């Protein structure tokens, strides 16, 4: 037993490196033994089951998913179940014993319930909770999603231990299970309803249709943009919870530690550093930056405005945005990113886009390439564009290919530097132009650029100090901001084919 316990504890200690969780598949710290009615360390039950993989959960470990009722409707219950270590938040209308009996009747032996197994506020030493939450909160999703699939998840849609109610008024409450941030990662095909009562509910078909939609979406392997939208629209007690939930759901190989002391914008930039290539590219391309000279949309902008361009489908190449310094992932500083891609030679925009380019429909931009024996003017047709693209500024266009459409990132080149012993252009992102894949291919075949170009994106203060066209940028940026505020922007969320 001691060797097994030490092995589990070593893995937990090794799961954190610097400011990151490098083992997101970590097991939970505690479980609820329903028969003896006490909270036990995870190693007690895992020793008794042969796990096919070190990342698997014991097949007899069930989970409980529930929506938290309003603070005025719950109380902290001190209990010997968790050795009186913290008050367990419970709805006043039920009890832990009621929940335990229902779980036992359903066939459960062990269960993971956040109120009991995740240290809560109100204990004798809150510093212990804060330390545990750094690892335990970001990895909650793994307790539910880990193999083996099919482990039952008892779901209380109206609050822990409370009777099931499918009435329309209840469903529309921001406290309902359907509408909470954390329950996105707790949506499983193996759900079982908690709180069922022998009372007919005429709203049942509508309820179960909506639930089936959620389950199907959650079980899809192609779900990046859908998850972003789901997390944008749901309610939560803390915006940090929304960001922490996104990190696990988007399949990050590493996770940022949960730190309630940092700002939302810092937490958002930390999340972007941990994202896998698909979601990171999607945010970079689809969302217009609402901060001057920033390559990324802010957290406030992400919540306030929908993506502007049609989804690309699956990306056709591996032109990923990677951190220049991989060790930046462990800090609270914004990351600096580089990319290897096809880049045009320098050009100018002759016919600048105006507000009409913020609506869907084909539009034409005239690009003038002068760095050739014969200067060339090329019209490109685009169904959409965002950012700041103006005349009299020398740009290069960087191609990122998708299945349905390609994206051309419009950049100003301001210098060079070495990245991994290779020369790289230092660039400032001004905007993104969407182009039909066939039209994009024709444009590329004109021979106005070259592949294998390495670029580094500058941001914020560094970009501001290096740009040669600050006044032009700010004029275009302020115009775009006014357009956003006036609501003159397309919503491209529902025009997907295949997501990254």
CSV table of C-alpha atoms in Angstrom, one decimal:
chain,number,residue,atom,x,y,z
A,1,UNK,CA,0.0,0.0,0.0
A,2,UNK,CA,2.8,2.4,0.9
A,3,UNK,CA,4.6,1.9,-2.4
A,4,UNK,CA,1.4,2.5,-4.4
A,5,UNK,CA,0.6,5.6,-2.3
A,6,UNK,CA,4.2,7.0,-2.9
A,7,UNK,CA,3.9,6.3,-6.6
A,8,UNK,CA,0.6,8.2,-6.8
A,9,UNK,CA,2.0,11.1,-4.8
A,10,UNK,CA,5.2,11.3,-6.9
A,11,UNK,CA,3.1,11.6,-10.0
A,12,UNK,CA,1.1,14.4,-8.5
A,13,UNK,CA,4.3,16.2,-7.4
A,14,UNK,CA,5.7,15.8,-11.0
A,15,UNK,CA,2.5,17.0,-12.6
A,16,UNK,CA,3.4,20.7,-12.0
A,17,UNK,CA,6.5,22.3,-13.6
A,18,UNK,CA,7.0,26.0,-13.2
A,19,UNK,CA,3.7,27.7,-13.8
A,20,UNK,CA,2.2,24.8,-15.8
A,21,UNK,CA,0.5,21.5,-15.4
A,22,UNK,CA,2.5,19.1,-17.6
A,23,UNK,CA,0.3,16.0,-16.7
A,24,UNK,CA,-3.3,17.0,-17.4
A,25,UNK,CA,-4.4,13.3,-17.0
A,26,UNK,CA,-3.6,13.3,-13.3
A,27,UNK,CA,-6.0,11.4,-11.1
A,28,UNK,CA,-8.2,13.1,-8.5
A,29,UNK,CA,-6.9,13.7,-5.0
A,30,UNK,CA,-9.9,12.1,-3.2
A,31,UNK,CA,-12.9,9.9,-3.8
A,32,UNK,CA,-16.1,9.2,-1.8
A,33,UNK,CA,-16.5,5.7,-0.5
A,34,UNK,CA,-20.3,5.4,-0.5
A,35,UNK,CA,-20.5,2.2,1.6
A,36,UNK,CA,-18.2,3.4,4.4
A,37,UNK,CA,-19.4,6.9,3.9
A,38,UNK,CA,-16.1,8.6,4.0
A,39,UNK,CA,-13.7,10.5,1.8
A,40,UNK,CA,-10.6,8.5,0.9
A,41,UNK,CA,-7.3,9.2,-0.9
A,42,UNK,CA,-7.4,8.1,-4.5
A,43,UNK,CA,-4.7,5.5,-4.0
A,44,UNK,CA,-6.9,3.5,-1.7
A,45,UNK,CA,-9.3,2.5,-4.5
A,46,UNK,CA,-6.9,2.5,-7.4
A,47,UNK,CA,-4.7,-0.1,-5.7
A,48,UNK,CA,-7.6,-2.6,-5.8
A,49,UNK,CA,-8.3,-2.2,-9.5
A,50,UNK,CA,-5.9,-3.2,-12.3
A,51,UNK,CA,-5.7,-0.2,-14.6
A,52,UNK,CA,-5.0,-0.9,-18.3
A,53,UNK,CA,-3.2,2.5,-18.6
A,54,UNK,CA,-1.8,4.8,-16.0
A,55,UNK,CA,-4.1,7.5,-17.2
A,56,UNK,CA,-7.2,5.4,-16.8
A,57,UNK,CA,-9.7,5.7,-13.9
A,58,UNK,CA,-10.9,2.7,-12.0
A,59,UNK,CA,-14.1,1.5,-13.7
A,60,UNK,CA,-16.0,1.6,-10.5
A,61,UNK,CA,-15.3,5.3,-9.9
A,62,UNK,CA,-18.5,7.1,-10.9
A,63,UNK,CA,-18.9,10.9,-11.1
A,64,UNK,CA,-21.6,13.3,-10.0
A,65,UNK,CA,-22.4,16.4,-12.1
A,66,UNK,CA,-24.6,19.1,-10.7
A,67,UNK,CA,-25.4,22.8,-11.0
A,68,UNK,CA,-24.7,24.9,-8.0
A,69,UNK,CA,-27.7,26.6,-6.5
A,70,UNK,CA,-27.6,30.2,-5.5
A,71,UNK,CA,-25.6,30.9,-2.4
A,72,UNK,CA,-28.8,32.0,-0.6
A,73,UNK,CA,-30.2,28.6,-1.1
A,74,UNK,CA,-27.3,26.5,0.2
A,75,UNK,CA,-25.4,26.1,3.5
A,76,UNK,CA,-22.0,24.8,4.5
A,77,UNK,CA,-22.4,21.5,6.3
A,78,UNK,CA,-19.6,20.3,8.6
A,79,UNK,CA,-19.4,16.5,8.4
A,80,UNK,CA,-17.3,13.6,9.5
A,81,UNK,CA,-17.4,12.2,5.9
A,82,UNK,CA,-14.5,14.5,5.1
A,83,UNK,CA,-13.1,14.5,8.6
A,84,UNK,CA,-14.6,18.0,9.3
A,85,UNK,CA,-11.9,19.5,7.0
A,86,UNK,CA,-14.2,22.0,5.3
A,87,UNK,CA,-17.9,22.8,5.2
A,88,UNK,CA,-19.6,21.0,2.3
A,89,UNK,CA,-21.8,23.4,0.3
A,90,UNK,CA,-25.3,21.8,0.1
A,91,UNK,CA,-28.7,23.0,-1.0
A,92,UNK,CA,-30.8,23.5,2.1
A,93,UNK,CA,-33.6,21.4,0.7
A,94,UNK,CA,-31.5,18.1,0.7
A,95,UNK,CA,-28.6,16.4,2.4
A,96,UNK,CA,-25.5,14.4,1.7
A,97,UNK,CA,-27.2,11.3,3.1
A,98,UNK,CA,-30.0,11.7,0.6
A,99,UNK,CA,-27.5,11.9,-2.3
A,100,UNK,CA,-25.5,8.9,-0.9
A,101,UNK,CA,-28.6,6.7,-0.7
A,102,UNK,CA,-29.6,7.6,-4.2
A,103,UNK,CA,-26.1,6.8,-5.6
A,104,UNK,CA,-26.1,3.5,-3.7
A,105,UNK,CA,-29.5,2.6,-5.1
A,106,UNK,CA,-28.2,3.3,-8.6
A,107,UNK,CA,-25.4,0.9,-8.0
A,108,UNK,CA,-22.4,3.2,-7.3
A,109,UNK,CA,-19.6,2.1,-5.0
A,110,UNK,CA,-17.2,5.0,-5.3
A,111,UNK,CA,-18.0,8.5,-6.6
A,112,UNK,CA,-16.3,11.8,-7.2
A,113,UNK,CA,-18.3,14.8,-6.0
A,114,UNK,CA,-16.7,18.2,-6.1
A,115,UNK,CA,-18.3,19.5,-2.9
A,116,UNK,CA,-16.8,16.5,-1.0
A,117,UNK,CA,-13.6,15.6,-3.0
A,118,UNK,CA,-12.4,19.1,-4.0
A,119,UNK,CA,-11.4,21.1,-1.0
A,120,UNK,CA,-13.9,24.0,-0.5
A,121,UNK,CA,-13.7,27.4,1.1
A,122,UNK,CA,-14.2,27.8,4.8
A,123,UNK,CA,-11.6,25.3,6.1
A,124,UNK,CA,-9.2,26.0,9.0
A,125,UNK,CA,-6.3,26.9,6.7
A,126,UNK,CA,-7.4,28.3,3.3
A,127,UNK,CA,-3.9,28.4,2.0
A,128,UNK,CA,-4.1,24.6,1.6
A,129,UNK,CA,-7.2,25.0,-0.6
A,130,UNK,CA,-5.4,27.6,-2.8
A,131,UNK,CA,-2.4,25.3,-3.2
A,132,UNK,CA,-4.5,22.3,-4.1
A,133,UNK,CA,-6.7,24.2,-6.5
A,134,UNK,CA,-3.7,25.2,-8.6
A,135,UNK,CA,-3.7,21.6,-9.9
A,136,UNK,CA,-7.1,20.2,-9.0
A,137,UNK,CA,-9.4,22.8,-10.6
A,138,UNK,CA,-7.8,22.8,-14.1
A,139,UNK,CA,-8.0,19.0,-14.2
A,140,UNK,CA,-11.6,18.5,-13.0
A,141,UNK,CA,-12.5,17.6,-16.6
A,142,UNK,CA,-10.3,14.6,-16.6
A,143,UNK,CA,-12.2,13.0,-13.7
A,144,UNK,CA,-15.2,12.9,-16.0
A,145,UNK,CA,-13.6,12.4,-19.4
A,146,UNK,CA,-10.9,9.9,-18.7
A,147,UNK,CA,-11.0,6.3,-19.9
A,148,UNK,CA,-12.6,3.9,-19.5
A,149,UNK,CA,-15.6,5.4,-21.3
A,150,UNK,CA,-19.0,4.4,-20.0
A,151,UNK,CA,-18.4,5.1,-16.3
A,152,UNK,CA,-21.8,6.5,-15.1
A,153,UNK,CA,-22.1,10.2,-14.4
A,154,UNK,CA,-25.1,10.9,-12.1
A,155,UNK,CA,-26.4,14.3,-13.3
A,156,UNK,CA,-28.5,16.6,-11.1
A,157,UNK,CA,-29.8,19.2,-13.5
A,158,UNK,CA,-31.5,21.4,-10.9
A,159,UNK,CA,-29.0,21.3,-8.1
A,160,UNK,CA,-27.2,18.6,-6.0
A,161,UNK,CA,-29.7,16.1,-4.6
A,162,UNK,CA,-32.7,18.2,-5.8
A,163,UNK,CA,-35.7,16.8,-7.7
A,164,UNK,CA,-35.6,16.8,-11.5
A,165,UNK,CA,-37.6,19.6,-13.0
A,166,UNK,CA,-37.8,20.1,-16.8
A,167,UNK,CA,-40.2,23.1,-16.8
A,168,UNK,CA,-39.3,25.9,-19.2
A,169,UNK,CA,-38.9,28.5,-16.5
A,170,UNK,CA,-36.3,26.4,-14.7
A,171,UNK,CA,-34.5,25.5,-18.0
A,172,UNK,CA,-34.0,29.2,-18.7
A,173,UNK,CA,-32.5,30.0,-15.3
A,174,UNK,CA,-28.8,30.8,-15.4
A,175,UNK,CA,-28.4,28.3,-12.5
A,176,UNK,CA,-29.7,25.3,-14.6
A,177,UNK,CA,-27.2,22.6,-15.5
A,178,UNK,CA,-27.7,23.4,-19.2
A,179,UNK,CA,-26.4,27.0,-18.7
A,180,UNK,CA,-23.3,26.6,-16.5
A,181,UNK,CA,-19.7,26.7,-17.6
A,182,UNK,CA,-18.3,23.8,-15.7
A,183,UNK,CA,-21.0,21.3,-16.9
A,184,UNK,CA,-19.7,21.5,-20.5
A,185,UNK,CA,-16.8,19.2,-19.5
A,186,UNK,CA,-19.1,17.0,-17.5
A,187,UNK,CA,-21.4,16.2,-20.4
A,188,UNK,CA,-21.1,12.5,-21.1
A,189,UNK,CA,-23.0,9.9,-23.1
A,190,UNK,CA,-23.0,7.7,-20.0
A,191,UNK,CA,-25.1,10.2,-17.9
A,192,UNK,CA,-27.8,9.0,-15.6
A,193,UNK,CA,-30.5,11.3,-14.2
A,194,UNK,CA,-30.4,12.2,-10.5
A,195,UNK,CA,-33.4,13.4,-8.6
A,196,UNK,CA,-36.0,11.6,-10.6
A,197,UNK,CA,-39.5,11.6,-9.0
A,198,UNK,CA,-42.6,9.7,-10.0
A,199,UNK,CA,-44.3,12.7,-11.5
A,200,UNK,CA,-45.0,13.1,-15.2
A,201,UNK,CA,-43.2,16.0,-16.9
A,202,UNK,CA,-44.8,17.1,-20.2
A,203,UNK,CA,-41.7,19.1,-21.1
A,204,UNK,CA,-39.7,15.9,-21.2
A,205,UNK,CA,-39.3,15.5,-25.0
A,206,UNK,CA,-38.0,19.1,-25.4
A,207,UNK,CA,-35.6,18.6,-22.5
A,208,UNK,CA,-34.2,15.4,-23.8
A,209,UNK,CA,-33.8,16.7,-27.3
A,210,UNK,CA,-31.7,19.6,-26.0
A,211,UNK,CA,-29.7,17.2,-23.8
A,212,UNK,CA,-29.0,14.9,-26.8
A,213,UNK,CA,-27.8,17.9,-28.8
A,214,UNK,CA,-25.4,18.8,-26.0
A,215,UNK,CA,-24.1,15.2,-25.6
A,216,UNK,CA,-23.6,14.8,-29.3
A,217,UNK,CA,-21.7,18.0,-29.5
A,218,UNK,CA,-19.5,17.1,-26.5
A,219,UNK,CA,-18.7,13.7,-27.8
A,220,UNK,CA,-17.7,15.0,-31.3
A,221,UNK,CA,-14.0,14.8,-32.0
A,222,UNK,CA,-14.3,18.0,-34.1
A,223,UNK,CA,-15.6,20.6,-31.8
A,224,UNK,CA,-13.1,23.5,-31.2
A,225,UNK,CA,-15.3,26.5,-32.4
A,226,UNK,CA,-18.4,24.9,-31.0
A,227,UNK,CA,-16.8,24.6,-27.5
A,228,UNK,CA,-15.5,28.2,-27.7
A,229,UNK,CA,-19.1,29.3,-28.4
A,230,UNK,CA,-20.6,27.2,-25.7
A,231,UNK,CA,-18.2,28.6,-23.1
A,232,UNK,CA,-18.8,32.1,-24.3
A,233,UNK,CA,-22.5,31.9,-23.8
A,234,UNK,CA,-22.8,30.0,-20.4
A,235,UNK,CA,-23.0,31.5,-16.9
A,236,UNK,CA,-20.3,31.1,-14.2
A,237,UNK,CA,-19.5,32.5,-10.8
A,238,UNK,CA,-16.0,33.6,-11.8
A,239,UNK,CA,-14.7,34.4,-15.3
A,240,UNK,CA,-11.5,32.6,-14.4
A,241,UNK,CA,-13.6,29.4,-14.2
A,242,UNK,CA,-14.6,30.0,-17.9
A,243,UNK,CA,-11.0,30.3,-18.9
A,244,UNK,CA,-9.9,27.3,-16.8
A,245,UNK,CA,-12.7,25.2,-18.3
A,246,UNK,CA,-11.7,26.1,-21.9
A,247,UNK,CA,-8.1,25.0,-21.3
A,248,UNK,CA,-9.1,21.4,-20.5
A,249,UNK,CA,-11.9,21.2,-23.1
A,250,UNK,CA,-9.7,22.4,-26.0
A,251,UNK,CA,-7.3,19.5,-25.4
A,252,UNK,CA,-4.2,21.4,-24.3
A,253,UNK,CA,-1.3,19.1,-23.7
A,254,UNK,CA,-0.3,21.3,-20.8
A,255,UNK,CA,-2.5,23.5,-18.7
A,256,UNK,CA,-2.0,26.8,-16.8
A,257,UNK,CA,-2.2,26.6,-13.1
A,258,UNK,CA,-5.4,28.0,-11.5
A,259,UNK,CA,-4.4,31.3,-10.0
A,260,UNK,CA,-7.3,33.5,-8.7
A,261,UNK,CA,-4.9,36.4,-8.1
A,262,UNK,CA,-4.2,37.2,-11.8
A,263,UNK,CA,-6.3,39.3,-14.1
A,264,UNK,CA,-8.6,37.9,-16.7
A,265,UNK,CA,-6.5,39.2,-19.5
A,266,UNK,CA,-3.4,37.6,-18.1
A,267,UNK,CA,-5.3,34.3,-17.7
A,268,UNK,CA,-6.4,34.5,-21.3
A,269,UNK,CA,-2.9,35.1,-22.6
A,270,UNK,CA,-1.7,32.2,-20.5
A,271,UNK,CA,-4.4,30.0,-22.0
A,272,UNK,CA,-3.4,31.0,-25.6
A,273,UNK,CA,0.2,29.9,-24.8
A,274,UNK,CA,-1.1,26.4,-23.8
A,275,UNK,CA,-3.5,25.9,-26.7
A,276,UNK,CA,-2.9,23.2,-29.3
A,277,UNK,CA,-2.3,24.5,-32.8
A,278,UNK,CA,-5.9,24.2,-34.1
A,279,UNK,CA,-7.7,26.3,-31.5
A,280,UNK,CA,-4.8,28.8,-31.4
A,281,UNK,CA,-4.9,29.4,-35.2
A,282,UNK,CA,-8.7,29.6,-35.1
A,283,UNK,CA,-8.6,32.4,-32.5
A,284,UNK,CA,-5.7,34.2,-34.3
A,285,UNK,CA,-7.5,34.2,-37.6
A,286,UNK,CA,-11.2,34.4,-36.8
A,287,UNK,CA,-11.3,37.1,-34.1
A,288,UNK,CA,-10.5,40.7,-34.8
A,289,UNK,CA,-8.1,42.2,-32.3
A,290,UNK,CA,-9.8,44.9,-30.1
A,291,UNK,CA,-6.5,46.1,-28.7
A,292,UNK,CA,-4.1,48.3,-30.8
A,293,UNK,CA,-1.2,46.4,-32.3
A,294,UNK,CA,-2.2,43.2,-30.6
A,295,UNK,CA,-2.2,39.9,-32.7
A,296,UNK,CA,-4.9,38.4,-30.4
A,297,UNK,CA,-8.4,39.5,-29.4
A,298,UNK,CA,-8.6,40.3,-25.7
A,299,UNK,CA,-10.7,38.2,-23.3
A,300,UNK,CA,-13.3,41.0,-23.1
A,301,UNK,CA,-13.4,41.2,-26.9
A,302,UNK,CA,-13.7,37.4,-27.2
A,303,UNK,CA,-16.8,37.5,-25.0
A,304,UNK,CA,-18.3,40.5,-26.6
A,305,UNK,CA,-17.9,39.8,-30.3
A,306,UNK,CA,-18.4,36.7,-32.5
A,307,UNK,CA,-15.9,35.4,-35.0
A,308,UNK,CA,-15.9,37.5,-38.2
A,309,UNK,CA,-14.8,35.2,-41.0
A,310,UNK,CA,-16.2,31.9,-42.4
A,311,UNK,CA,-14.6,28.9,-40.7
A,312,UNK,CA,-11.7,27.5,-42.6
A,313,UNK,CA,-12.4,23.8,-42.3
A,314,UNK,CA,-9.5,21.7,-41.4
A,315,UNK,CA,-6.1,23.4,-42.0
A,316,UNK,CA,-4.3,22.0,-45.0
A,317,UNK,CA,-0.8,22.7,-43.8
A,318,UNK,CA,1.2,22.7,-40.6
A,319,UNK,CA,1.9,26.5,-40.4
A,320,UNK,CA,1.5,26.5,-36.6
A,321,UNK,CA,2.0,29.5,-34.4
A,322,UNK,CA,4.7,28.4,-32.0
A,323,UNK,CA,6.3,30.2,-29.0
A,324,UNK,CA,9.7,31.7,-29.9
A,325,UNK,CA,10.8,30.7,-26.4
A,326,UNK,CA,9.1,27.5,-25.2
A,327,UNK,CA,9.9,28.4,-21.6
A,328,UNK,CA,7.5,31.4,-21.8
A,329,UNK,CA,4.7,28.9,-21.3
A,330,UNK,CA,5.5,28.8,-17.6
A,331,UNK,CA,5.3,32.6,-17.1
A,332,UNK,CA,2.5,35.2,-16.8
A,333,UNK,CA,4.0,37.2,-19.7
A,334,UNK,CA,2.3,37.3,-23.1
A,335,UNK,CA,3.9,34.9,-25.4
A,336,UNK,CA,5.8,35.9,-28.6
A,337,UNK,CA,5.0,33.6,-31.6
A,338,UNK,CA,6.6,32.7,-34.8
A,339,UNK,CA,5.4,30.9,-37.9
A,340,UNK,CA,6.9,29.4,-41.1
A,341,UNK,CA,4.6,30.2,-44.1
A,342,UNK,CA,4.2,31.4,-47.7
A,343,UNK,CA,4.8,35.2,-47.9
A,344,UNK,CA,4.3,37.5,-50.8
A,345,UNK,CA,6.9,40.1,-51.8
A,346,UNK,CA,6.1,43.7,-50.6
A,347,UNK,CA,2.9,45.3,-51.9
A,348,UNK,CA,0.6,48.2,-51.4
A,349,UNK,CA,-3.2,48.2,-51.2
A,350,UNK,CA,-4.6,50.5,-54.0
A,351,UNK,CA,-8.3,50.1,-53.2
A,352,UNK,CA,-8.6,50.0,-49.5
A,353,UNK,CA,-11.5,48.1,-47.9
A,354,UNK,CA,-14.1,50.2,-46.0
A,355,UNK,CA,-17.0,49.3,-43.8
A,356,UNK,CA,-18.6,47.3,-46.7
A,357,UNK,CA,-15.9,44.7,-46.2
A,358,UNK,CA,-17.3,43.9,-42.8
A,359,UNK,CA,-20.3,42.3,-44.4
A,360,UNK,CA,-20.5,39.0,-46.2
A,361,UNK,CA,-20.3,38.9,-49.9
A,362,UNK,CA,-17.5,39.1,-52.5
A,363,UNK,CA,-15.4,42.2,-52.6
A,364,UNK,CA,-12.2,43.1,-54.6
A,365,UNK,CA,-9.0,44.5,-53.3
A,366,UNK,CA,-6.3,45.8,-55.7
A,367,UNK,CA,-2.8,44.9,-54.6
A,368,UNK,CA,0.2,46.6,-56.3
A,369,UNK,CA,3.4,44.7,-56.4
A,370,UNK,CA,6.3,47.0,-57.3
A,371,UNK,CA,9.4,44.9,-56.4
A,372,UNK,CA,9.6,43.3,-59.8
A,373,UNK,CA,10.9,44.0,-63.3
A,374,UNK,CA,7.4,44.9,-64.3
A,375,UNK,CA,5.2,46.3,-61.5
A,376,UNK,CA,2.0,44.2,-61.2
A,377,UNK,CA,-1.4,45.1,-60.0
A,378,UNK,CA,-3.5,42.0,-58.9
A,379,UNK,CA,-7.2,42.1,-57.9
A,380,UNK,CA,-8.1,39.6,-55.2
A,381,UNK,CA,-11.7,38.7,-54.3
A,382,UNK,CA,-12.5,38.2,-50.7
A,383,UNK,CA,-15.7,37.2,-48.9
A,384,UNK,CA,-14.5,38.9,-45.7
A,385,UNK,CA,-11.8,40.8,-44.0
A,386,UNK,CA,-11.1,42.2,-40.5
A,387,UNK,CA,-8.5,44.5,-39.0
A,388,UNK,CA,-6.8,47.6,-40.3
A,389,UNK,CA,-5.8,47.5,-44.0
A,390,UNK,CA,-5.1,50.9,-45.6
A,391,UNK,CA,-3.4,52.4,-48.6
A,392,UNK,CA,0.2,53.8,-48.6
A,393,UNK,CA,1.5,51.2,-46.2
A,394,UNK,CA,3.9,48.5,-47.4
A,395,UNK,CA,2.5,45.0,-46.6
A,396,UNK,CA,3.2,41.4,-47.1
A,397,UNK,CA,0.5,38.8,-47.2
A,398,UNK,CA,1.1,35.5,-45.3
A,399,UNK,CA,-1.0,32.4,-46.4
A,400,UNK,CA,-2.6,29.9,-44.0
A,401,UNK,CA,-4.5,27.3,-46.0
A,402,UNK,CA,-7.8,25.8,-45.0
A,403,UNK,CA,-10.1,23.2,-46.7
A,404,UNK,CA,-12.9,25.6,-47.7
A,405,UNK,CA,-11.1,29.0,-47.6
A,406,UNK,CA,-7.6,30.3,-47.1
A,407,UNK,CA,-6.5,33.1,-44.9
A,408,UNK,CA,-4.0,35.8,-45.7
A,409,UNK,CA,-2.6,37.6,-42.7
A,410,UNK,CA,-1.7,41.2,-43.6
A,411,UNK,CA,1.5,42.3,-41.9
A,412,UNK,CA,3.9,45.2,-41.8
A,413,UNK,CA,7.6,44.0,-41.8
A,414,UNK,CA,9.7,46.1,-39.4
A,415,UNK,CA,13.0,44.1,-39.1
A,416,UNK,CA,14.7,40.8,-38.8
A,417,UNK,CA,15.9,38.5,-36.0
A,418,UNK,CA,17.2,35.0,-35.5
A,419,UNK,CA,14.7,32.3,-34.4
A,420,UNK,CA,16.2,28.9,-33.7
A,421,UNK,CA,19.3,29.8,-35.8
A,422,UNK,CA,17.1,30.8,-38.8
A,423,UNK,CA,16.5,34.3,-40.1
A,424,UNK,CA,13.0,35.6,-39.4
A,425,UNK,CA,11.1,38.7,-40.4
A,426,UNK,CA,9.7,40.7,-37.5
A,427,UNK,CA,6.1,41.6,-38.4
A,428,UNK,CA,3.1,43.4,-37.1
A,429,UNK,CA,-0.3,41.9,-37.8
A,430,UNK,CA,-2.7,44.5,-39.4
A,431,UNK,CA,-5.6,42.3,-40.5
A,432,UNK,CA,-6.7,39.0,-42.0
A,433,UNK,CA,-8.2,38.5,-45.5
A,434,UNK,CA,-10.3,35.5,-46.3
A,435,UNK,CA,-10.1,34.1,-49.8
A,436,UNK,CA,-11.8,31.2,-51.6
A,437,UNK,CA,-9.3,28.3,-51.9
A,438,UNK,CA,-9.3,28.2,-55.7
A,439,UNK,CA,-8.8,32.0,-55.9
A,440,UNK,CA,-6.0,31.7,-53.3
A,441,UNK,CA,-4.3,29.0,-55.3
A,442,UNK,CA,-4.4,31.2,-58.5
A,443,UNK,CA,-3.0,34.1,-56.5
A,444,UNK,CA,-0.1,32.0,-55.2
A,445,UNK,CA,0.7,30.6,-58.6
A,446,UNK,CA,1.4,34.1,-59.9
A,447,UNK,CA,4.9,33.7,-58.3
A,448,UNK,CA,4.6,36.8,-56.2
A,449,UNK,CA,6.1,35.2,-53.1
A,450,UNK,CA,7.9,32.3,-51.6
A,451,UNK,CA,7.2,29.5,-49.1
A,452,UNK,CA,9.3,28.7,-46.1
A,453,UNK,CA,9.4,32.3,-44.8
A,454,UNK,CA,9.8,32.5,-41.1
A,455,UNK,CA,8.0,35.4,-39.3
A,456,UNK,CA,7.8,36.6,-35.7
A,457,UNK,CA,4.7,38.5,-34.6
A,458,UNK,CA,5.4,41.6,-32.5
A,459,UNK,CA,2.8,42.8,-30.1
A,460,UNK,CA,1.6,45.8,-28.0
A,461,UNK,CA,4.3,48.2,-26.9
A,462,UNK,CA,7.0,46.6,-29.0
A,463,UNK,CA,4.8,46.8,-32.1
A,464,UNK,CA,3.8,50.4,-31.4
A,465,UNK,CA,7.4,51.5,-31.0
A,466,UNK,CA,8.5,49.7,-34.2
A,467,UNK,CA,5.7,50.5,-36.6
A,468,UNK,CA,6.4,53.2,-39.3
A,469,UNK,CA,2.7,53.9,-39.7
A,470,UNK,CA,1.2,54.4,-36.2
A,471,UNK,CA,-1.1,57.2,-37.2
A,472,UNK,CA,-2.5,55.3,-40.2
A,473,UNK,CA,-3.0,52.2,-38.0
A,474,UNK,CA,-4.7,54.1,-35.2
A,475,UNK,CA,-7.1,55.9,-37.6
A,476,UNK,CA,-8.1,52.5,-39.1
A,477,UNK,CA,-8.3,50.8,-35.7
A,478,UNK,CA,-10.6,53.5,-34.3
A,479,UNK,CA,-12.8,53.3,-37.3
A,480,UNK,CA,-13.1,49.5,-36.9
A,481,UNK,CA,-13.8,49.9,-33.2
A,482,UNK,CA,-16.7,52.3,-34.0
A,483,UNK,CA,-18.0,49.8,-36.5
A,484,UNK,CA,-17.9,47.1,-33.8
A,485,UNK,CA,-19.8,49.3,-31.3
A,486,UNK,CA,-22.4,50.2,-33.9
A,487,UNK,CA,-23.0,46.5,-34.5
A,488,UNK,CA,-22.0,46.6,-38.2
A,489,UNK,CA,-20.3,43.2,-38.1
A,490,UNK,CA,-21.2,39.8,-39.5
A,491,UNK,CA,-21.8,36.8,-37.3
A,492,UNK,CA,-20.1,33.8,-38.9
A,493,UNK,CA,-20.6,31.3,-36.1
A,494,UNK,CA,-23.2,29.2,-38.0
A,495,UNK,CA,-21.5,28.8,-41.3
A,496,UNK,CA,-19.2,25.9,-40.5
A,497,UNK,CA,-18.3,22.9,-42.5
A,498,UNK,CA,-15.4,21.2,-40.7
A,499,UNK,CA,-13.6,22.7,-37.8
A,500,UNK,CA,-9.9,22.7,-36.9
